[in-house]
Amino acid sequence: MTDTPAAPVPAAPPATSRRHLLAGGAGAGVLAAASPVLWVPPASAAARASGVHLVYGDNARTAMTVSWSTPRSVDRPRLEIGPDRGLGQRVPVNSRSTKDLRTVYHHGKVEGLQPGTRYRYRITHRGAGATTGTFTTAPARAERFRFAAFGDMGVNAAAAAHVRLIDAMKPDLSFVVGDLCYADSSGGTGVGGPDTQDFRTWDRWLRQIESSASRVPWMTTVGNHEMETGNGELGYAGYLDRFRNPRNGVKGAPVTYSFVYGNVAFIALDGNDASFEIARNEGYLGADQDAWLKRRLRRLRKRDDIDFIVVGFHNCMYCTNLVHASDGGNRTRWEPLFDRYSVDLVVNGHNHCYERTHPLRAGDPVVEARRGAVVDSRQGTTYLTAGGAGQAVYPTSGSPLSYVTMDGGIRVPETTLWSAVTDNQHSIGFVDVVPRRPGRPARMKLTALATDGTVIDRVTLTRG
Ligand SMILES: [Fe+2]
Ligand SMILES: [Fe+2]
């Protein structure tokens, strides 16, 4: 971003008062005569856009949604996009209000873009200066790229440091697996009532991530903290006010979608629909999500141009951390599909720690993958817990015993021979993808970095 101030925009006086003054309403002359400095030029009369964030459209190669907020409703919100400073394309803007705040969220979805192309955008509304930025569409074919993977960020010093780390690492996109800002701290349990909610947290979080999210897409899905009490039937209204995901997911579940970047297919699922641990939304999609997932995996696995499939959702399928451990709901419903269609990497959060499994089939490790290992991911699926993006970390037990939560919330003890690496520092996962070359398989090189950039884990998955 070049024009957006880094600090929060101070609140302007209500627009009605200003109009009243400038229109010469009662008292305006007196105020103008006594205090001429009250007059402000139109260019700064309204707060600029903030919290700008990008999300791929239905096709990551040709479509992008630019979203932003204003402290209140504004006249003529406008988005212009183009390959150069001339911009050239006006994009229709959809504006919507949200529960309990005056903030208004604006979304402009542009389609028909060229793959692998850098575009400029410009956001304005009447009376405010422009906010400008750039983005690049996904490439037409496989090329080297990097994505960040994490969840459980919140608004805090560690999270802010991680945004700086992400900025420094320059990923092409972030894949964020829920528990985004914690505007509702009850986490879908319904315990605590209104005292657990402060929806201003959303705006603080969007400002916190803006340096990254305004330049590269943040592809997010919901965690248990996006199930906000009293905010829509599923609690997702707050999330959906602020994020417009690709519309190619499960019917009736706009928190689910898939997209392709280079030789990697990403699938975002709603883990809450399959959770036995926090069952508020359990089963709301019936069998639809599983059927969609099966169709999507089958279709993606048939494509010659896709090597890796990465699935993201919030709840952990395999994690030893005793706070939430593993969720038998997600495991029961999706593990057979992940095995059948040879999913390479599953990204989860929820447990505020780092953990990686050996490659698994039917819950059993099929090959050892200690730190630094290179493994053929056709042998088994690697499960990653990347829940250390900012919220207070959970201590690891170090015990080879953990538990899996089954139907009804029953915790069943289990041994954890599947666990390869655990670490209870804050961390962000970065994955470098290298396309296949003659004689060399495609590679996904996962590096988990602590807040200060120290490497806490590395593993390379190959396929080809
Ligand atoms: Fe969390
Ligand atoms: Fe969570």
Short mmCIF file of C-alpha atoms and ligand atoms in Angstrom, two decimals:
data_model
loop_
_atom_site.label_atom_id
_atom_site.label_comp_id
_atom_site.label_asym_id
_atom_site.label_seq_id
_atom_site.Cartn_x
_atom_site.Cartn_y
_atom_site.Cartn_z
CA MET A 1 0.00 0.00 0.00
CA THR A 2 1.32 3.39 -0.78
CA ASP A 3 -1.31 5.79 0.42
CA THR A 4 -2.93 4.08 3.35
CA PRO A 5 -1.72 5.37 6.71
CA ALA A 6 -0.19 2.67 8.89
CA ALA A 7 -1.87 3.95 12.02
CA PRO A 8 -5.60 3.65 12.62
CA VAL A 9 -7.51 6.47 10.99
CA PRO A 10 -8.82 8.86 13.65
CA ALA A 11 -12.57 9.07 13.70
CA ALA A 12 -13.95 12.07 11.84
CA PRO A 13 -16.96 13.93 13.24
CA PRO A 14 -20.28 12.57 12.03
CA ALA A 15 -20.88 13.40 8.38
CA THR A 16 -24.26 14.96 9.13
CA SER A 17 -22.68 17.55 11.46
CA ARG A 18 -20.07 18.48 8.90
CA ARG A 19 -22.62 18.84 6.13
CA HIS A 20 -24.73 20.94 8.47
CA LEU A 21 -21.80 23.28 9.16
CA LEU A 22 -20.71 23.60 5.56
CA ALA A 23 -24.27 24.18 4.43
CA GLY A 24 -24.52 27.18 6.72
CA GLY A 25 -26.85 25.63 9.26
CA ALA A 26 -27.66 27.27 12.60
CA GLY A 27 -24.48 28.43 14.28
CA ALA A 28 -22.30 27.70 11.28
CA GLY A 29 -21.50 31.32 10.59
CA VAL A 30 -20.50 31.92 14.20
CA LEU A 31 -18.29 28.86 14.22
CA ALA A 32 -16.75 29.73 10.89
CA ALA A 33 -16.01 33.28 11.99
CA ALA A 34 -14.60 32.32 15.37
CA SER A 35 -12.81 29.16 14.31
CA PRO A 36 -11.87 29.18 10.62
CA VAL A 37 -9.59 26.17 11.17
CA LEU A 38 -12.69 24.02 11.53
CA TRP A 39 -13.04 24.02 7.76
CA VAL A 40 -11.24 21.11 6.15
CA PRO A 41 -10.67 20.59 2.45
CA PRO A 42 -12.83 17.91 0.84
CA ALA A 43 -9.85 15.65 0.16
CA SER A 44 -9.49 14.83 3.86
CA ALA A 45 -13.08 15.30 4.93
CA ALA A 46 -13.80 11.56 5.11
CA ALA A 47 -11.64 8.78 6.45
CA ARG A 48 -9.86 6.71 3.85
CA ALA A 49 -10.40 3.03 3.29
CA SER A 50 -8.65 0.72 5.72
CA GLY A 51 -8.37 -2.98 6.39
CA VAL A 52 -7.83 -3.63 2.68
CA HIS A 53 -7.60 -7.34 1.94
CA LEU A 54 -7.52 -9.53 -1.15
CA VAL A 55 -9.20 -12.87 -1.83
CA TYR A 56 -9.06 -14.82 -5.09
CA GLY A 57 -12.25 -15.01 -7.09
CA ASP A 58 -13.73 -18.24 -8.44
CA ASN A 59 -10.69 -18.70 -10.67
CA ALA A 60 -7.44 -17.54 -9.03
CA ARG A 61 -5.89 -16.97 -12.45
CA THR A 62 -8.48 -14.51 -13.66
CA ALA A 63 -10.48 -13.13 -10.73
CA MET A 64 -9.82 -11.23 -7.50
CA THR A 65 -11.98 -9.65 -4.83
CA VAL A 66 -10.71 -6.47 -3.19
CA SER A 67 -12.34 -5.73 0.17
CA TRP A 68 -11.98 -2.79 2.55
CA SER A 69 -13.81 -0.93 5.26
CA THR A 70 -14.82 2.61 6.08
CA PRO A 71 -15.71 3.82 9.59
CA ARG A 72 -19.27 4.54 8.41
CA SER A 73 -21.26 4.57 5.21
CA VAL A 74 -19.73 6.72 2.48
CA ASP A 75 -20.82 8.22 -0.80
CA ARG A 76 -19.68 6.64 -4.04
CA PRO A 77 -17.34 3.89 -2.89
CA ARG A 78 -15.30 3.10 -5.96
CA LEU A 79 -12.78 0.49 -7.04
CA GLU A 80 -10.70 0.88 -10.18
CA ILE A 81 -8.30 -1.72 -11.51
CA GLY A 82 -5.88 -1.89 -14.39
CA PRO A 83 -2.51 -3.15 -15.52
CA ASP A 84 -0.90 0.29 -15.27
CA ARG A 85 -1.41 3.67 -13.65
CA GLY A 86 -4.20 4.41 -16.08
CA LEU A 87 -6.27 1.73 -14.27
CA GLY A 88 -9.16 1.73 -16.71
CA GLN A 89 -11.72 -0.68 -15.25
CA ARG A 90 -14.43 0.40 -12.81
CA VAL A 91 -15.55 -2.51 -10.65
CA PRO A 92 -19.04 -2.68 -9.10
CA VAL A 93 -18.81 -2.36 -5.32
CA ASN A 94 -21.05 -4.17 -2.87
CA SER A 95 -21.25 -2.47 0.53
CA ARG A 96 -22.68 -3.97 3.67
CA SER A 97 -23.10 -3.06 7.29
CA THR A 98 -22.45 -5.39 10.20
CA LYS A 99 -23.70 -6.18 13.67
CA ASP A 100 -23.04 -3.62 16.44
CA LEU A 101 -20.63 -1.40 14.46
CA ARG A 102 -20.93 1.65 12.20
CA THR A 103 -18.13 0.21 10.07
CA VAL A 104 -19.16 -0.59 6.52
CA TYR A 105 -17.41 -3.28 4.47
CA HIS A 106 -16.99 -2.92 0.73
CA HIS A 107 -16.26 -5.67 -1.77
CA GLY A 108 -15.32 -5.35 -5.41
CA LYS A 109 -14.99 -8.52 -7.45
CA VAL A 110 -13.12 -8.23 -10.73
CA GLU A 111 -13.12 -10.98 -13.34
CA GLY A 112 -11.60 -11.48 -16.76
CA LEU A 113 -8.03 -10.71 -15.66
CA GLN A 114 -4.91 -12.14 -17.28
CA PRO A 115 -3.08 -14.97 -15.46
CA GLY A 116 0.23 -14.23 -13.80
CA THR A 117 -0.25 -10.49 -14.27
CA ARG A 118 0.33 -7.62 -11.89
CA TYR A 119 -2.54 -5.19 -11.51
CA ARG A 120 -2.93 -1.85 -9.80
CA TYR A 121 -6.02 -0.89 -7.86
CA ARG A 122 -7.35 2.34 -6.46
CA ILE A 123 -10.03 2.71 -3.80
CA THR A 124 -11.85 5.98 -3.30
CA HIS A 125 -15.07 7.44 -2.03
CA ARG A 126 -16.46 10.92 -2.11
CA GLY A 127 -14.39 13.32 -0.06
CA ALA A 128 -11.53 10.97 0.74
CA GLY A 129 -8.05 10.51 -0.64
CA ALA A 130 -7.23 7.39 -2.63
CA THR A 131 -5.88 4.15 -1.26
CA THR A 132 -3.82 2.32 -3.84
CA GLY A 133 -2.22 -1.08 -4.11
CA THR A 134 -1.20 -3.92 -6.38
CA PHE A 135 -1.83 -7.63 -6.71
CA THR A 136 -0.79 -10.43 -9.04
CA THR A 137 -3.11 -13.11 -10.40
CA ALA A 138 -2.20 -16.80 -10.13
CA PRO A 139 0.01 -18.05 -12.96
CA ALA A 140 -1.30 -19.96 -15.98
CA ARG A 141 1.04 -22.89 -15.36
CA ALA A 142 3.27 -24.34 -12.69
CA GLU A 143 6.04 -22.16 -11.38
CA ARG A 144 7.91 -21.73 -8.12
CA PHE A 145 5.89 -20.05 -5.43
CA ARG A 146 5.54 -19.75 -1.67
CA PHE A 147 2.52 -19.83 0.58
CA ALA A 148 2.15 -19.19 4.29
CA ALA A 149 -0.03 -21.53 6.39
CA PHE A 150 -1.29 -20.78 9.87
CA GLY A 151 -4.27 -20.20 12.13
CA ASP A 152 -5.22 -18.75 15.52
CA MET A 153 -3.77 -15.28 15.12
CA GLY A 154 -5.79 -12.74 17.11
CA VAL A 155 -4.76 -9.14 17.72
CA ASN A 156 -1.63 -9.05 19.82
CA ALA A 157 2.10 -8.33 19.72
CA ALA A 158 3.04 -11.81 18.51
CA ALA A 159 0.48 -11.63 15.71
CA ALA A 160 1.79 -8.22 14.63
CA ALA A 161 5.32 -9.62 14.62
CA HIS A 162 4.12 -12.51 12.48
CA VAL A 163 2.63 -10.14 9.93
CA ARG A 164 6.07 -8.51 9.70
CA LEU A 165 7.61 -11.98 9.32
CA ILE A 166 5.11 -12.80 6.55
CA ASP A 167 5.89 -9.49 4.86
CA ALA A 168 9.61 -10.30 5.01
CA MET A 169 9.10 -13.82 3.62
CA LYS A 170 7.01 -12.50 0.71
CA PRO A 171 4.63 -15.44 0.21
CA ASP A 172 2.37 -15.35 -2.86
CA LEU A 173 -0.64 -16.11 -0.68
CA SER A 174 -1.61 -17.01 2.88
CA PHE A 175 -3.81 -20.02 3.69
CA VAL A 176 -5.41 -19.25 7.07
CA VAL A 177 -7.29 -21.99 8.89
CA GLY A 178 -9.60 -20.10 11.22
CA ASP A 179 -9.68 -18.43 14.65
CA LEU A 180 -8.81 -15.24 12.87
CA CYS A 181 -9.34 -12.35 15.28
CA TYR A 182 -11.25 -13.63 18.35
CA ALA A 183 -13.94 -10.94 18.28
CA ASP A 184 -16.02 -13.57 20.09
CA SER A 185 -13.83 -15.14 22.75
CA SER A 186 -16.39 -17.79 23.67
CA GLY A 187 -15.27 -19.84 20.68
CA GLY A 188 -18.61 -21.29 19.74
CA THR A 189 -19.29 -22.68 23.19
CA GLY A 190 -21.97 -20.07 23.92
CA VAL A 191 -20.50 -19.62 27.39
CA GLY A 192 -20.06 -16.06 28.65
CA GLY A 193 -22.82 -14.11 26.88
CA PRO A 194 -22.32 -10.63 25.37
CA ASP A 195 -19.27 -9.93 27.56
CA THR A 196 -17.28 -12.25 25.33
CA GLN A 197 -17.87 -10.13 22.21
CA ASP A 198 -16.19 -7.02 20.88
CA PHE A 199 -16.69 -6.77 17.14
CA ARG A 200 -14.29 -3.81 16.89
CA THR A 201 -11.65 -6.52 17.12
CA TRP A 202 -12.37 -7.39 13.47
CA ASP A 203 -11.29 -3.92 12.35
CA ARG A 204 -8.17 -4.01 14.51
CA TRP A 205 -7.27 -7.38 13.01
CA LEU A 206 -7.88 -6.25 9.44
CA ARG A 207 -5.63 -3.24 10.05
CA GLN A 208 -3.04 -5.51 11.64
CA ILE A 209 -2.84 -7.77 8.57
CA GLU A 210 -3.27 -5.04 5.95
CA SER A 211 0.39 -4.68 4.98
CA SER A 212 0.27 -8.28 3.75
CA ALA A 213 -3.38 -8.88 2.89
CA SER A 214 -3.59 -5.79 0.67
CA ARG A 215 -0.80 -7.17 -1.55
CA VAL A 216 -1.38 -10.94 -1.60
CA PRO A 217 -4.59 -12.90 -1.02
CA TRP A 218 -5.36 -14.19 2.45
CA MET A 219 -7.46 -17.28 1.79
CA THR A 220 -9.25 -17.94 5.04
CA THR A 221 -11.83 -20.25 6.48
CA VAL A 222 -13.67 -20.43 9.78
CA GLY A 223 -12.62 -21.76 13.16
CA ASN A 224 -14.69 -22.18 16.27
CA HIS A 225 -14.14 -18.47 17.12
CA GLU A 226 -15.92 -17.47 13.91
CA MET A 227 -19.11 -19.07 15.35
CA GLU A 228 -20.20 -15.79 16.95
CA THR A 229 -23.06 -16.01 19.39
CA GLY A 230 -26.16 -14.22 18.09
CA ASN A 231 -24.56 -13.31 14.76
CA GLY A 232 -26.48 -15.37 12.24
CA GLU A 233 -27.84 -18.86 12.54
CA LEU A 234 -24.39 -20.41 12.27
CA GLY A 235 -22.59 -17.45 13.83
CA TYR A 236 -20.74 -16.80 10.56
CA ALA A 237 -22.38 -13.47 9.66
CA GLY A 238 -19.46 -11.44 11.02
CA TYR A 239 -16.97 -13.44 8.97
CA LEU A 240 -19.08 -13.29 5.82
CA ASP A 241 -19.59 -9.54 6.15
CA ARG A 242 -15.84 -9.16 5.79
CA PHE A 243 -14.75 -11.99 3.49
CA ARG A 244 -15.99 -12.92 0.01
CA ASN A 245 -14.57 -16.32 -0.82
CA PRO A 246 -14.65 -18.08 -4.19
CA ARG A 247 -18.21 -19.25 -4.85
CA ASN A 248 -17.35 -22.79 -5.83
CA GLY A 249 -17.75 -24.63 -2.55
CA VAL A 250 -20.49 -26.58 -0.84
CA LYS A 251 -23.94 -25.19 -1.64
CA GLY A 252 -25.05 -23.12 1.33
CA ALA A 253 -21.54 -22.96 2.81
CA PRO A 254 -19.66 -19.93 1.47
CA VAL A 255 -16.89 -20.65 3.97
CA THR A 256 -15.85 -23.62 1.78
CA TYR A 257 -14.12 -23.37 -1.59
CA SER A 258 -11.18 -24.53 -3.64
CA PHE A 259 -8.64 -22.82 -5.86
CA VAL A 260 -5.61 -23.73 -7.90
CA TYR A 261 -2.28 -21.94 -7.83
CA GLY A 262 0.34 -23.38 -10.17
CA ASN A 263 0.56 -27.13 -9.57
CA VAL A 264 -1.18 -27.00 -6.16
CA ALA A 265 -4.90 -27.33 -5.45
CA PHE A 266 -6.12 -25.83 -2.19
CA ILE A 267 -9.36 -26.92 -0.55
CA ALA A 268 -10.89 -24.98 2.36
CA LEU A 269 -13.37 -26.93 4.48
CA ASP A 270 -15.69 -26.02 7.35
CA GLY A 271 -14.21 -28.03 10.22
CA ASN A 272 -17.03 -26.94 12.54
CA ASP A 273 -19.49 -29.00 10.48
CA ALA A 274 -17.53 -32.14 11.35
CA SER A 275 -16.34 -31.41 14.89
CA PHE A 276 -17.23 -33.65 17.80
CA GLU A 277 -15.37 -31.41 20.26
CA ILE A 278 -17.23 -28.11 19.73
CA ALA A 279 -20.50 -29.31 18.29
CA ARG A 280 -22.40 -26.03 17.83
CA ASN A 281 -22.54 -26.39 14.04
CA GLU A 282 -21.91 -30.11 13.83
CA GLY A 283 -23.73 -31.73 10.93
CA TYR A 284 -25.43 -28.58 9.61
CA LEU A 285 -24.48 -29.52 6.06
CA GLY A 286 -25.67 -33.11 6.38
CA ALA A 287 -23.72 -35.22 3.90
CA ASP A 288 -23.21 -32.32 1.47
CA GLN A 289 -19.71 -31.29 2.51
CA ASP A 290 -18.39 -34.85 2.32
CA ALA A 291 -20.00 -35.38 -1.09
CA TRP A 292 -18.57 -32.10 -2.39
CA LEU A 293 -15.14 -32.94 -1.01
CA LYS A 294 -15.21 -36.34 -2.69
CA ARG A 295 -16.21 -34.87 -6.06
CA ARG A 296 -13.63 -32.13 -5.81
CA LEU A 297 -10.81 -34.48 -4.81
CA ARG A 298 -11.65 -36.90 -7.60
CA ARG A 299 -11.70 -34.12 -10.17
CA LEU A 300 -8.48 -32.53 -8.97
CA ARG A 301 -6.58 -35.81 -8.80
CA LYS A 302 -7.41 -36.49 -12.45
CA ARG A 303 -5.73 -33.28 -13.59
CA ASP A 304 -2.24 -33.70 -15.01
CA ASP A 305 -1.30 -30.14 -14.18
CA ILE A 306 -1.90 -30.56 -10.44
CA ASP A 307 0.71 -32.33 -8.34
CA PHE A 308 -0.19 -31.47 -4.76
CA ILE A 309 -3.49 -31.20 -2.93
CA VAL A 310 -3.50 -29.13 0.27
CA VAL A 311 -6.61 -29.20 2.47
CA GLY A 312 -7.20 -26.65 5.24
CA PHE A 313 -9.69 -26.51 8.08
CA HIS A 314 -9.58 -25.54 11.72
CA ASN A 315 -9.90 -28.54 14.01
CA CYS A 316 -7.01 -30.94 14.35
CA MET A 317 -7.19 -34.41 12.86
CA TYR A 318 -3.90 -35.37 14.45
CA CYS A 319 -2.38 -33.37 17.31
CA THR A 320 -1.04 -34.52 20.65
CA ASN A 321 -1.60 -31.17 22.42
CA LEU A 322 -3.78 -31.90 25.43
CA VAL A 323 -5.84 -28.70 25.25
CA HIS A 324 -7.86 -29.84 22.22
CA ALA A 325 -5.92 -32.90 21.01
CA SER A 326 -7.52 -34.59 17.96
CA ASP A 327 -11.09 -34.36 16.71
CA GLY A 328 -12.64 -37.70 15.88
CA GLY A 329 -15.45 -36.05 13.92
CA ASN A 330 -13.15 -34.63 11.26
CA ARG A 331 -11.06 -37.77 11.34
CA THR A 332 -13.97 -40.17 10.89
CA ARG A 333 -15.55 -38.26 8.04
CA TRP A 334 -12.55 -37.11 6.00
CA GLU A 335 -9.61 -39.39 6.59
CA PRO A 336 -10.90 -42.10 4.22
CA LEU A 337 -11.20 -39.47 1.47
CA PHE A 338 -7.78 -37.99 2.16
CA ASP A 339 -6.29 -41.49 1.95
CA ARG A 340 -8.22 -42.49 -1.16
CA TYR A 341 -7.29 -39.38 -3.12
CA SER A 342 -3.80 -39.13 -1.67
CA VAL A 343 -4.04 -35.66 -0.19
CA ASP A 344 -0.49 -34.43 0.40
CA LEU A 345 -0.85 -31.95 3.23
CA VAL A 346 -3.62 -31.11 5.70
CA VAL A 347 -3.30 -27.78 7.53
CA ASN A 348 -5.11 -27.37 10.87
CA GLY A 349 -4.96 -24.86 13.73
CA HIS A 350 -7.04 -24.81 16.94
CA ASN A 351 -4.28 -26.14 19.19
CA HIS A 352 -2.03 -23.12 19.75
CA CYS A 353 1.22 -24.89 18.98
CA TYR A 354 3.17 -26.42 16.13
CA GLU A 355 2.98 -30.11 15.30
CA ARG A 356 3.62 -32.26 12.25
CA THR A 357 2.88 -35.92 11.74
CA HIS A 358 4.74 -38.52 9.76
CA PRO A 359 2.91 -39.35 6.52
CA LEU A 360 -0.16 -41.41 7.52
CA ARG A 361 -2.55 -43.92 5.99
CA ALA A 362 -5.58 -44.94 8.04
CA GLY A 363 -3.98 -43.28 11.04
CA ASP A 364 -0.73 -45.22 10.91
CA PRO A 365 2.64 -43.77 10.00
CA VAL A 366 3.85 -45.27 6.73
CA VAL A 367 7.30 -43.70 6.63
CA GLU A 368 9.38 -41.84 9.19
CA ALA A 369 9.73 -38.10 8.53
CA ARG A 370 11.89 -36.52 11.20
CA ARG A 371 13.10 -32.90 10.93
CA GLY A 372 14.83 -32.40 7.59
CA ALA A 373 13.36 -35.52 5.98
CA VAL A 374 12.47 -35.79 2.29
CA VAL A 375 9.46 -38.04 1.78
CA ASP A 376 7.35 -39.12 -1.17
CA SER A 377 3.90 -37.89 -0.24
CA ARG A 378 2.21 -40.50 -2.41
CA GLN A 379 2.92 -42.82 0.51
CA GLY A 380 0.83 -40.93 3.05
CA THR A 381 -0.78 -37.66 4.12
CA THR A 382 1.10 -35.21 6.36
CA TYR A 383 -1.01 -33.46 9.01
CA LEU A 384 0.16 -30.06 10.19
CA THR A 385 -1.02 -28.15 13.25
CA ALA A 386 -0.09 -24.53 12.61
CA GLY A 387 -2.05 -22.88 15.40
CA GLY A 388 0.74 -20.74 16.79
CA ALA A 389 0.13 -17.52 14.83
CA GLY A 390 -0.40 -15.23 17.80
CA GLN A 391 -2.83 -16.28 20.51
CA ALA A 392 -1.25 -17.50 23.77
CA VAL A 393 0.48 -20.81 23.10
CA TYR A 394 -0.56 -24.04 24.75
CA PRO A 395 2.10 -26.07 26.58
CA THR A 396 2.97 -29.42 25.07
CA SER A 397 2.79 -32.41 27.37
CA GLY A 398 5.65 -34.40 25.92
CA SER A 399 3.62 -37.50 26.62
CA PRO A 400 3.27 -40.25 24.00
CA LEU A 401 -0.35 -40.50 25.12
CA SER A 402 -3.08 -38.10 24.00
CA TYR A 403 -6.79 -38.41 23.20
CA VAL A 404 -9.28 -38.10 20.41
CA THR A 405 -12.69 -36.55 21.03
CA MET A 406 -15.50 -38.76 19.81
CA ASP A 407 -19.25 -38.32 19.39
CA GLY A 408 -20.82 -36.76 22.45
CA GLY A 409 -17.54 -35.16 23.50
CA ILE A 410 -16.09 -38.37 24.90
CA ARG A 411 -12.31 -38.26 25.09
CA VAL A 412 -10.76 -41.58 24.12
CA PRO A 413 -7.09 -42.02 25.05
CA GLU A 414 -4.73 -43.01 22.25
CA THR A 415 -1.05 -43.51 21.64
CA THR A 416 0.54 -41.03 19.26
CA LEU A 417 3.15 -42.85 17.24
CA TRP A 418 2.07 -40.67 14.31
CA SER A 419 3.58 -37.49 15.79
CA ALA A 420 6.90 -36.43 14.21
CA VAL A 421 7.62 -32.92 15.56
CA THR A 422 6.02 -30.85 18.32
CA ASP A 423 6.94 -27.33 19.36
CA ASN A 424 5.03 -24.94 21.59
CA GLN A 425 6.58 -21.70 20.32
CA HIS A 426 4.62 -19.23 18.25
CA SER A 427 5.26 -20.00 14.61
CA ILE A 428 4.21 -19.58 11.00
CA GLY A 429 4.48 -22.29 8.34
CA PHE A 430 5.92 -21.40 4.95
CA VAL A 431 5.78 -23.78 2.01
CA ASP A 432 7.99 -23.41 -1.06
CA VAL A 433 6.58 -25.19 -4.07
CA VAL A 434 8.90 -26.27 -6.87
CA PRO A 435 7.39 -27.70 -10.07
CA ARG A 436 8.62 -31.00 -11.44
CA ARG A 437 11.40 -31.04 -14.02
CA PRO A 438 12.62 -33.89 -16.20
CA GLY A 439 14.11 -36.38 -13.78
CA ARG A 440 13.05 -34.42 -10.67
CA PRO A 441 9.74 -34.74 -8.85
CA ALA A 442 7.63 -31.79 -7.80
CA ARG A 443 8.44 -30.62 -4.29
CA MET A 444 6.75 -28.85 -1.41
CA LYS A 445 9.31 -27.70 1.13
CA LEU A 446 7.70 -26.86 4.48
CA THR A 447 9.65 -24.60 6.83
CA ALA A 448 8.16 -23.62 10.18
CA LEU A 449 9.60 -20.38 11.54
CA ALA A 450 9.40 -19.09 15.10
CA THR A 451 8.54 -15.41 15.57
CA ASP A 452 12.20 -14.37 15.34
CA GLY A 453 12.70 -16.36 12.14
CA THR A 454 14.40 -19.34 13.78
CA VAL A 455 13.71 -22.58 11.94
CA ILE A 456 11.81 -25.03 14.15
CA ASP A 457 10.98 -27.63 11.51
CA ARG A 458 11.69 -28.52 7.91
CA VAL A 459 10.34 -31.31 5.75
CA THR A 460 10.15 -31.82 2.00
CA LEU A 461 7.22 -33.61 0.36
CA THR A 462 7.81 -34.88 -3.16
CA ARG A 463 5.48 -36.18 -5.84
CA GLY A 464 6.23 -37.17 -9.38
FE FE B 1 -7.61 -20.72 18.59
FE FE B 2 -9.98 -22.94 17.76
#
